[in-house]
GROMACS .gro file of C-alpha atoms in nm:
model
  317
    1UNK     CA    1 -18.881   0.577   0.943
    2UNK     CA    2 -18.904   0.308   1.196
    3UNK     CA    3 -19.003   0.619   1.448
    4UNK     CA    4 -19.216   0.724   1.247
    5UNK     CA    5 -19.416   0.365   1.177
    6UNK     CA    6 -19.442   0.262   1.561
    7UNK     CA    7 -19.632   0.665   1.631
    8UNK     CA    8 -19.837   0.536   1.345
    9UNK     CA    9 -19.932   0.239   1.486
   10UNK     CA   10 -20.221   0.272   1.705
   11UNK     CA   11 -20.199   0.218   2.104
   12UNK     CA   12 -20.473  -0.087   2.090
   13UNK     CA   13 -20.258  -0.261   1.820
   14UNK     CA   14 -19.952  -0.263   1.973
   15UNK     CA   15 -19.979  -0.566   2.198
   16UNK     CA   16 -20.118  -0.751   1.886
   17UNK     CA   17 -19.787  -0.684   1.721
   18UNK     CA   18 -19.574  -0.748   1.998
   19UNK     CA   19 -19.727  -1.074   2.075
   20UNK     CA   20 -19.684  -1.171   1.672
   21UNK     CA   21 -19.348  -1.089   1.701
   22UNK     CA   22 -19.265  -1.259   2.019
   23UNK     CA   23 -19.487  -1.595   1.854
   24UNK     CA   24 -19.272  -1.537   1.568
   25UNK     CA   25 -18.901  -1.542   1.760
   26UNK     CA   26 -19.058  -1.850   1.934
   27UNK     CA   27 -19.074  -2.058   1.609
   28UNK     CA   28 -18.784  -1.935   1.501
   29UNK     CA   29 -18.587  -2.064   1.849
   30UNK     CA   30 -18.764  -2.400   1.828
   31UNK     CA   31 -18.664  -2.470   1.510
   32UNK     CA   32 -18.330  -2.416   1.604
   33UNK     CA   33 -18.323  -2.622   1.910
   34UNK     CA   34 -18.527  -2.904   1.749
   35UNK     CA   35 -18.219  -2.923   1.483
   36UNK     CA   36 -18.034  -2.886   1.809
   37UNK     CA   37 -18.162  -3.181   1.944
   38UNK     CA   38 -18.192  -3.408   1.646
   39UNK     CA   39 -17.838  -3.352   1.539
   40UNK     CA   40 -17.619  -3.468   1.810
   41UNK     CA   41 -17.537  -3.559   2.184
   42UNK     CA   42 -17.661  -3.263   2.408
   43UNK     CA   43 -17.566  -3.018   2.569
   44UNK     CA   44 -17.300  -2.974   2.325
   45UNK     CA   45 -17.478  -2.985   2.022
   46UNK     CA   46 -17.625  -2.655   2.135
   47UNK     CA   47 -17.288  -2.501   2.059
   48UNK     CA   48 -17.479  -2.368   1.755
   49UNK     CA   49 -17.764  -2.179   1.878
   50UNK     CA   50 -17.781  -1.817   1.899
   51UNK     CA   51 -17.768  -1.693   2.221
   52UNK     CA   52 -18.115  -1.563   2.253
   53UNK     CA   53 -18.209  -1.877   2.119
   54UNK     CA   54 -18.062  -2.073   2.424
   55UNK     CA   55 -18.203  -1.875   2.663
   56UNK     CA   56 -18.538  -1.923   2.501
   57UNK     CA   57 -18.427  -2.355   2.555
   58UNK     CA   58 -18.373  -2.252   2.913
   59UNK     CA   59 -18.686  -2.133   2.998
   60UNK     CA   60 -19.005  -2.120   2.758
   61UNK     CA   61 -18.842  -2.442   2.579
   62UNK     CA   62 -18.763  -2.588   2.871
   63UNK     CA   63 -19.144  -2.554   2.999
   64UNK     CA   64 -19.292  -2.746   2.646
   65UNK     CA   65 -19.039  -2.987   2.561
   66UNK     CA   66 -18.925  -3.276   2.761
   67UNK     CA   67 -18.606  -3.338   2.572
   68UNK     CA   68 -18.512  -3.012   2.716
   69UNK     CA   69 -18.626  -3.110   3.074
   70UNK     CA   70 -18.390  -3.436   3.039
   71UNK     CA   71 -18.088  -3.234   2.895
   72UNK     CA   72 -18.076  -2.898   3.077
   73UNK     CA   73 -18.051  -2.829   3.444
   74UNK     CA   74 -18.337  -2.739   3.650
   75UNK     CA   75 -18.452  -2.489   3.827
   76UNK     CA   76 -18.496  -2.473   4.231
   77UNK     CA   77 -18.811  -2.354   4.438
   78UNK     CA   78 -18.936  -2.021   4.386
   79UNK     CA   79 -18.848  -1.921   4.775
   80UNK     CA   80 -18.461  -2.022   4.675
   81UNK     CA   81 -18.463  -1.846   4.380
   82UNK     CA   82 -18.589  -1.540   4.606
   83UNK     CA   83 -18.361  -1.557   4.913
   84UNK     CA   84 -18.044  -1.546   4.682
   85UNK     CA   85 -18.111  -1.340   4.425
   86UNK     CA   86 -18.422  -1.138   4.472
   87UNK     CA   87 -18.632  -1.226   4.178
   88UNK     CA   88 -18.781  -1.575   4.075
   89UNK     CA   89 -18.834  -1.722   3.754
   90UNK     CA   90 -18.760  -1.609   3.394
   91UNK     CA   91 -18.672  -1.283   3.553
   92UNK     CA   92 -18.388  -1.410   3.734
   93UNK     CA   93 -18.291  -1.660   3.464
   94UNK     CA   94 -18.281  -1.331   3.241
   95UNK     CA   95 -18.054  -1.137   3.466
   96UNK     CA   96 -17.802  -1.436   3.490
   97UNK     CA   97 -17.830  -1.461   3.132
   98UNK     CA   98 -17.742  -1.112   3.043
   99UNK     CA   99 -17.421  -1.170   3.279
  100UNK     CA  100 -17.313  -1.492   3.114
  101UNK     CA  101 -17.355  -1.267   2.785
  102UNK     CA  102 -17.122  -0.995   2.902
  103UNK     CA  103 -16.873  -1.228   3.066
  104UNK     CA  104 -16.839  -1.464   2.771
  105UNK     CA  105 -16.800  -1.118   2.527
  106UNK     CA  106 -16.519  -0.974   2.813
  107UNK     CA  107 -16.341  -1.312   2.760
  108UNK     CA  108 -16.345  -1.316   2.416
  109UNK     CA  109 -16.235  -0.990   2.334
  110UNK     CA  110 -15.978  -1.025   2.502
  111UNK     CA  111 -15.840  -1.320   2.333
  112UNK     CA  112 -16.012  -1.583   2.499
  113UNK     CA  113 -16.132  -1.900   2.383
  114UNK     CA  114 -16.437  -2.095   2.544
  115UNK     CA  115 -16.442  -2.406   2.306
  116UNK     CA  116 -16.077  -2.505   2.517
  117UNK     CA  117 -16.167  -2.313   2.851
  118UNK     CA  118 -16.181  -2.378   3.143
  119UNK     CA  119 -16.394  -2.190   3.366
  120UNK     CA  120 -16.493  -2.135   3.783
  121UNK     CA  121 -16.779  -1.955   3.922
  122UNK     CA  122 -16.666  -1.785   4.268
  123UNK     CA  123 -17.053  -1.770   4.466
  124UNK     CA  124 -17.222  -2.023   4.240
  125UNK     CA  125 -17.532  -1.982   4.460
  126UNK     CA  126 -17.790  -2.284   4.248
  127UNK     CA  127 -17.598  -2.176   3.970
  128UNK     CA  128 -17.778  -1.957   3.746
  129UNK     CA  129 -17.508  -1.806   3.538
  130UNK     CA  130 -17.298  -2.153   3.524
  131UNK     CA  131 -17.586  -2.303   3.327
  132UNK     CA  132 -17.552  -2.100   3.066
  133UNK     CA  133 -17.199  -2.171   2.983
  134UNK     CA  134 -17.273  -2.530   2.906
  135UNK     CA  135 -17.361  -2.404   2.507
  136UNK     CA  136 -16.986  -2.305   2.505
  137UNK     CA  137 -16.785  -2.475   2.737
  138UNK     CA  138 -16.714  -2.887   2.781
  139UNK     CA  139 -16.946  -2.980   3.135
  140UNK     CA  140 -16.615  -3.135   3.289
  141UNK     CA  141 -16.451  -2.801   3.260
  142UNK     CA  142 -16.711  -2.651   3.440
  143UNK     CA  143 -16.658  -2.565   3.816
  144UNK     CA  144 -16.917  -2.371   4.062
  145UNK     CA  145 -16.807  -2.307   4.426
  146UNK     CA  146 -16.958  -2.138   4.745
  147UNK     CA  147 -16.936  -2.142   5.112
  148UNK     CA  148 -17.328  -2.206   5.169
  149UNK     CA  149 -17.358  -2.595   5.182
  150UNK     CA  150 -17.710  -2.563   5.156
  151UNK     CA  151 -17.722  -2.370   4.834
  152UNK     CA  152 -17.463  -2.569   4.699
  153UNK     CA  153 -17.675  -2.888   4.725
  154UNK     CA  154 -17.911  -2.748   4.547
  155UNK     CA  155 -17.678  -2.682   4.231
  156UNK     CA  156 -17.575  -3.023   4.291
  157UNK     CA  157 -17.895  -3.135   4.275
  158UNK     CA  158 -18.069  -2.958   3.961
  159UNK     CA  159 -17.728  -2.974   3.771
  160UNK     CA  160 -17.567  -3.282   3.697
  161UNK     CA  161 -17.348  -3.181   3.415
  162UNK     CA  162 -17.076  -2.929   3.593
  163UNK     CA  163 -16.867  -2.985   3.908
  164UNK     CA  164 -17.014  -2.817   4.213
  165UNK     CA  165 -16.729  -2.743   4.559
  166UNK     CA  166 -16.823  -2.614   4.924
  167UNK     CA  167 -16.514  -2.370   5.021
  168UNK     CA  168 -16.463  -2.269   5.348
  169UNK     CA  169 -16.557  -1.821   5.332
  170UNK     CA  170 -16.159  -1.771   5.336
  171UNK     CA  171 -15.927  -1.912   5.090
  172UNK     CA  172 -15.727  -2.161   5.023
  173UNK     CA  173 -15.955  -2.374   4.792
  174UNK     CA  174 -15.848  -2.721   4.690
  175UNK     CA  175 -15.727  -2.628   4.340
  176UNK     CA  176 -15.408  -2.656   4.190
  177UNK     CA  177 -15.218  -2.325   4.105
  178UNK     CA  178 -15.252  -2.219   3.747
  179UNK     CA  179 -15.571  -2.450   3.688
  180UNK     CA  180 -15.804  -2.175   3.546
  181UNK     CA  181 -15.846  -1.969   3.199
  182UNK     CA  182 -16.169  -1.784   3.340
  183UNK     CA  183 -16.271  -1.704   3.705
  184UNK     CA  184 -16.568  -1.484   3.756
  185UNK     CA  185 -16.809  -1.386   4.004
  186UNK     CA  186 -17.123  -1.216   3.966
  187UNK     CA  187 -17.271  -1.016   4.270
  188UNK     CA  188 -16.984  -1.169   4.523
  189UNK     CA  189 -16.732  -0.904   4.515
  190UNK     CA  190 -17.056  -0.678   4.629
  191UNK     CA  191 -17.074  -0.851   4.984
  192UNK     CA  192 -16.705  -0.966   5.080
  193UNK     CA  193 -16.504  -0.713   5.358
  194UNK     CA  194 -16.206  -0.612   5.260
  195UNK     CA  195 -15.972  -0.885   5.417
  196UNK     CA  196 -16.223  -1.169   5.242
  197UNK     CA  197 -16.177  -1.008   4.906
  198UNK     CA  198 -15.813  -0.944   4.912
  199UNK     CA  199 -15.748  -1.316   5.048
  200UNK     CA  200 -15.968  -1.451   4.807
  201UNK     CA  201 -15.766  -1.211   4.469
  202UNK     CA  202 -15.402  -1.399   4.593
  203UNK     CA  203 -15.623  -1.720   4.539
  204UNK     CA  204 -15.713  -1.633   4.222
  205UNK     CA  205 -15.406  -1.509   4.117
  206UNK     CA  206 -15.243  -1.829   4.268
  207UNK     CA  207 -15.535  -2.063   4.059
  208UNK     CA  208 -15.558  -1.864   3.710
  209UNK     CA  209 -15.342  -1.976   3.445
  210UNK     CA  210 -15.062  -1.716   3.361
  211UNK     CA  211 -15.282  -1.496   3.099
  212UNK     CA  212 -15.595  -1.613   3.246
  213UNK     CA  213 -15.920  -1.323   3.322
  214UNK     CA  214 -16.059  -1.267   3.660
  215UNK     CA  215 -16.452  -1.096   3.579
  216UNK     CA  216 -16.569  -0.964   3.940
  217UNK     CA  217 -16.883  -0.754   4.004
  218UNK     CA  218 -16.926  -0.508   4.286
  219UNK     CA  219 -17.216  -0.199   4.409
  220UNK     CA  220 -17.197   0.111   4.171
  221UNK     CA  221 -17.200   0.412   4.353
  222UNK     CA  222 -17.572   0.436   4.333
  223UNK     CA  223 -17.605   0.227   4.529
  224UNK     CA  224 -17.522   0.365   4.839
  225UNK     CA  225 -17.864   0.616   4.757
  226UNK     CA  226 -18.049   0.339   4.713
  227UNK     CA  227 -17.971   0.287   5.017
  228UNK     CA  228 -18.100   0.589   5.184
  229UNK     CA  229 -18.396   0.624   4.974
  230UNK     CA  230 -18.512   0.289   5.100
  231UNK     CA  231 -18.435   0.384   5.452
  232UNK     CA  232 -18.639   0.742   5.458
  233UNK     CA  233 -18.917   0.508   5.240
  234UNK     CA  234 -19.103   0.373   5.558
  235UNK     CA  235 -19.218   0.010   5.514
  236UNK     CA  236 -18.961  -0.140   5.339
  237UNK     CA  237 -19.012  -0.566   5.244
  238UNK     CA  238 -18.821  -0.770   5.460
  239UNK     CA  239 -18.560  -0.897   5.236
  240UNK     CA  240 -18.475  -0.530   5.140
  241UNK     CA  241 -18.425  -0.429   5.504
  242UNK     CA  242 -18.031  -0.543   5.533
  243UNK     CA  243 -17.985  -0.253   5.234
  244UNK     CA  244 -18.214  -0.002   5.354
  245UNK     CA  245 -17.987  -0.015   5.689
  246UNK     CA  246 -17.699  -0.014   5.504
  247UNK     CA  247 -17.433   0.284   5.466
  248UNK     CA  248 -17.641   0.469   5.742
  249UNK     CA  249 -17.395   0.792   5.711
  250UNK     CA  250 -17.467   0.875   5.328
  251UNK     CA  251 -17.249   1.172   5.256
  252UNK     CA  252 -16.977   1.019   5.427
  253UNK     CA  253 -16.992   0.660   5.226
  254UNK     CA  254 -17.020   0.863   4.862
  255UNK     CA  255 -16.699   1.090   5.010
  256UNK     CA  256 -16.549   0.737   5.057
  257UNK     CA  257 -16.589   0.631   4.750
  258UNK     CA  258 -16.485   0.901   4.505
  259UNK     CA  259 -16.226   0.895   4.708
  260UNK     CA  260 -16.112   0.563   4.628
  261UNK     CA  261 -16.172   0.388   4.946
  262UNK     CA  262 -16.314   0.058   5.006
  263UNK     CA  263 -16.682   0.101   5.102
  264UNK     CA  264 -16.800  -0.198   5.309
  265UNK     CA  265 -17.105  -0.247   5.579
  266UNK     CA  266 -17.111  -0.533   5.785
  267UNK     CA  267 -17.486  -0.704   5.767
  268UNK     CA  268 -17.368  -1.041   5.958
  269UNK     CA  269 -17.567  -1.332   5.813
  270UNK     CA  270 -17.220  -1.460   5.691
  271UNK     CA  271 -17.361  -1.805   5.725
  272UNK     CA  272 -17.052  -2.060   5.777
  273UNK     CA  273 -16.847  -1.805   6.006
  274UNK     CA  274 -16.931  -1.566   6.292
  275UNK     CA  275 -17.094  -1.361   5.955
  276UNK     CA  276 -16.752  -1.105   6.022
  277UNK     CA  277 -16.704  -1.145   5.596
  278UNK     CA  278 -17.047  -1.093   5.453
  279UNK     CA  279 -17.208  -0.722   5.388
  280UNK     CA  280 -17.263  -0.453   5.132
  281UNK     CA  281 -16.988  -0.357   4.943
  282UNK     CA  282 -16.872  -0.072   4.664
  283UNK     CA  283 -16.577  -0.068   4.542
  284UNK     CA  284 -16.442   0.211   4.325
  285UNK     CA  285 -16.219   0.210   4.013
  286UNK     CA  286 -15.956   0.439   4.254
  287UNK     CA  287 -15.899   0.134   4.463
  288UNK     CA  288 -15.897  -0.120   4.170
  289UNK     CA  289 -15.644   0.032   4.076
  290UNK     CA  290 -15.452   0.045   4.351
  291UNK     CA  291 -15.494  -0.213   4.499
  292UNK     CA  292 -15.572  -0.505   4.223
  293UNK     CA  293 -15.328  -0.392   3.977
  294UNK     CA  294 -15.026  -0.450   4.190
  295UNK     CA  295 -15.146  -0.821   4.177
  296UNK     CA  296 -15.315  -0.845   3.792
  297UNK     CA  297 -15.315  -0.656   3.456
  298UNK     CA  298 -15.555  -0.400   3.498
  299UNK     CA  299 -15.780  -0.448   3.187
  300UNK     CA  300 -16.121  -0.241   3.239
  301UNK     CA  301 -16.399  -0.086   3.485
  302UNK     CA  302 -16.751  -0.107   3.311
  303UNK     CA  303 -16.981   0.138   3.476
  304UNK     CA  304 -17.266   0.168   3.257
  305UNK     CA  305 -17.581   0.000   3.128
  306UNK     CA  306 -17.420  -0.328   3.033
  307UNK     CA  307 -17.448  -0.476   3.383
  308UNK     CA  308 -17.700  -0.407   3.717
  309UNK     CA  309 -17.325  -0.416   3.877
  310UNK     CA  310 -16.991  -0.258   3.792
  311UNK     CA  311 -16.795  -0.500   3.629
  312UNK     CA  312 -16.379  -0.547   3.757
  313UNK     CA  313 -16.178  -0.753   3.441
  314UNK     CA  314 -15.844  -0.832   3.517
  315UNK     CA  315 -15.593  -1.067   3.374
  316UNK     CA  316 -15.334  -1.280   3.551
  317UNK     CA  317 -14.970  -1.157   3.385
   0.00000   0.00000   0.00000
């Protein structure tokens, strides 16, 4: 029936509705974050929001209400936003978002609790995922680190609440073993050559808490046609160009892969070092298994619609 009502519906309507509806979920969030706000000490009263609700705080809510502006973190310049993730805006906040989502689900499914976690961020960049945690998570348990100094600041700068580290681009990092319930890292995993990855899983093994969940994201397979395509494309935007020159020898990299080896491409750009660490990288399930369940519990490889990124969850024994 639902079908059936939206062909009935005409074309010239349809925007009419949608923006009623979106008006509608607006109210509905403010409400919520006004009672939010009136009830108790922020950020932690906003334990209670619904998630979509929070993200609405984040950015629309953000934009009308200076309560929000005081309490929540902000955001950095639009060329920032751009050079380390792409995309600018609500767009990007949305993508982070939808991570933080799936992360926090992975966690608790498996046992996890967020109200007593505590929780790092491997490539914090200016902490776009991180943010969102502060609805479930105690700020001082809160941890963001990354070899850029320069991006770094810039979390320090628009987020006061959580703890923000430089780390050299090879481990150790100043933590104490067995410090961690939750590690994850969104869109690192997908750079790092093979000897920064595997020195940087003994750290986490060495920092998680016994039971603790490592969440890592890395290229899909796909992605080495992207890669092509964007090549044979012609003019391709300059911050595109490092991927379009990427896995130049197509047939050979998807061989590679479904045969469970470790597909890395050096871009350079590595920033702190001589750039020998930084690249595009997809790793398969094959290797996973190979070669991160001889150091964790091997708990799943999500390769579908959930996540822009395959998504590695493993759990410290």
């Amino acid at each position: 029936m639902k079908n059936l009502a939206k062909r009935l519906v005409p074309n010239s309507i349809k925007p009419v509705l949608r923006r009623a509806y979106d008006s509608a979920l607006a109210s509905r969030y403010r409400r919520q974050v006004n009672a939010a706000l009136e009830s108790a000490n922020a950020p932690l009263s906003f334990s209670g929001l619904e998630d979509e609700a929070w993200f609405w705080a984040n950015t629309e809510g953000y934009r009308e209400d200076a309560r929000l502006r005081e309490l929540l973190p902000a955001m950095p310049d639009d060329f920032t936003q751009l050079r380390f993730t792409g995309v600018a805006g609500d767009r990007t906040l949305r993508e982070g978002f939808e991570a933080y989502k799936l992360f926090k689900d992975i966690f608790q499914r498996h046992g996890g609790d967020l109200a007593h976690a505590r929780v790092l961020d491997y490539g914090c960049g200016w902490g776009r995922i991180i943010r969102f945690f502060l609805k479930d998570v105690e700020p001082e348990q809160l941890w963001g680190i990354d070899c850029f100094d320069e991006v770094l600041q810039v979390s320090k700068d628009t987020n006061h609440w959580c703890h923000f580290e430089l780390v050299n681009a090879f481990p150790p990092s100043t933590f104490a073993a067995d410090s961690f319930d939750l590690i994850y890292s969104y869109s690192v995993f997908s750079h790092l050559s093979e000897d920064a990855h595997l020195a940087w899983l003994l750290e986490f093994k060495r920092i998680l808490k016994p039971g603790g969940l490592l969440i890592a994201t890395t290229r899909k397979r796909e992605f080495i046609e992207l890669c092509r395509r964007l090549n044979q494309g012609g003019d391709v935007a300059i911050h595109k160009r490092g991927v379009a020159e990427s896995f130049p020898d197509t047939e050979r990299s998807l061989l590679d892969y479904d045969e469970g080896k470790y597909c890395y491409h050096p871009a350079g750009g590595g920033g702190p070092l001589d750039g020998s660490f930084f690249g595009e990288t997809c790793i398969p399930k094959a290797y996973v298994l190979q070669h991160w369940a001889n150091q964790f519990e091997f708990l799943d490889f999500i390769d579908d619609e959930r996540c822009l990124q395959s998504v590695i969850v493993v759990k410290k024994s």
